[in-house]
């Protein structure tokens, strides 16, 4: 076998091996990493009063 034919066979085999690999894009979730308030919010008329607001009579 000539050197050129051997090189061609190696290149073709390498191409077939690489072509057999599948590509999957990164899976990115749109959820926040840190949840601070749980999205419910607090009403100021209930049991929770922010610091300093009770002294001002706003709770």
PDB file of C-alpha atoms in Angstrom, residues 3-35:
ATOM      1  CA  UNK A   3       1.842   6.059   1.715  1.00  0.00           C
ATOM      2  CA  UNK A   4      -0.673   8.315   0.025  1.00  0.00           C
ATOM      3  CA  UNK A   5      -3.397   5.631   0.070  1.00  0.00           C
ATOM      4  CA  UNK A   6      -2.707   4.873   3.742  1.00  0.00           C
ATOM      5  CA  UNK A   7      -2.990   8.563   4.640  1.00  0.00           C
ATOM      6  CA  UNK A   8      -6.264   8.804   2.715  1.00  0.00           C
ATOM      7  CA  UNK A   9      -7.696   5.785   4.577  1.00  0.00           C
ATOM      8  CA  UNK A  10      -6.696   7.243   7.947  1.00  0.00           C
ATOM      9  CA  UNK A  11      -8.285  10.589   7.087  1.00  0.00           C
ATOM     10  CA  UNK A  12     -11.502   8.898   5.929  1.00  0.00           C
ATOM     11  CA  UNK A  13     -11.721   6.724   9.047  1.00  0.00           C
ATOM     12  CA  UNK A  14     -11.099   9.726  11.284  1.00  0.00           C
ATOM     13  CA  UNK A  15     -13.821  11.666   9.483  1.00  0.00           C
ATOM     14  CA  UNK A  16     -16.294   8.824   9.931  1.00  0.00           C
ATOM     15  CA  UNK A  17     -15.518   8.570  13.640  1.00  0.00           C
ATOM     16  CA  UNK A  18     -15.968  12.312  14.187  1.00  0.00           C
ATOM     17  CA  UNK A  19     -19.164  12.365  12.107  1.00  0.00           C
ATOM     18  CA  UNK A  20     -20.654   9.663  14.338  1.00  0.00           C
ATOM     19  CA  UNK A  21     -20.524  11.934  17.377  1.00  0.00           C
ATOM     20  CA  UNK A  22     -23.736  13.777  18.186  1.00  0.00           C
ATOM     21  CA  UNK A  23     -23.862  17.387  19.260  1.00  0.00           C
ATOM     22  CA  UNK A  24     -26.289  18.587  21.946  1.00  0.00           C
ATOM     23  CA  UNK A  25     -26.552  22.310  22.667  1.00  0.00           C
ATOM     24  CA  UNK A  26     -26.305  23.556  26.239  1.00  0.00           C
ATOM     25  CA  UNK A  27     -29.508  23.274  28.223  1.00  0.00           C
ATOM     26  CA  UNK A  28     -30.120  26.613  29.856  1.00  0.00           C
ATOM     27  CA  UNK A  29     -32.989  26.977  32.304  1.00  0.00           C
ATOM     28  CA  UNK A  30     -34.609  30.368  32.629  1.00  0.00           C
ATOM     29  CA  UNK A  31     -35.181  29.924  36.372  1.00  0.00           C
ATOM     30  CA  UNK A  32     -33.324  32.272  38.725  1.00  0.00           C
ATOM     31  CA  UNK A  33     -30.531  30.742  40.776  1.00  0.00           C
ATOM     32  CA  UNK A  34     -31.585  32.507  43.977  1.00  0.00           C
ATOM     33  CA  UNK A  35     -35.204  33.040  45.018  1.00  0.00           C
TER      34      UNK A  35
END
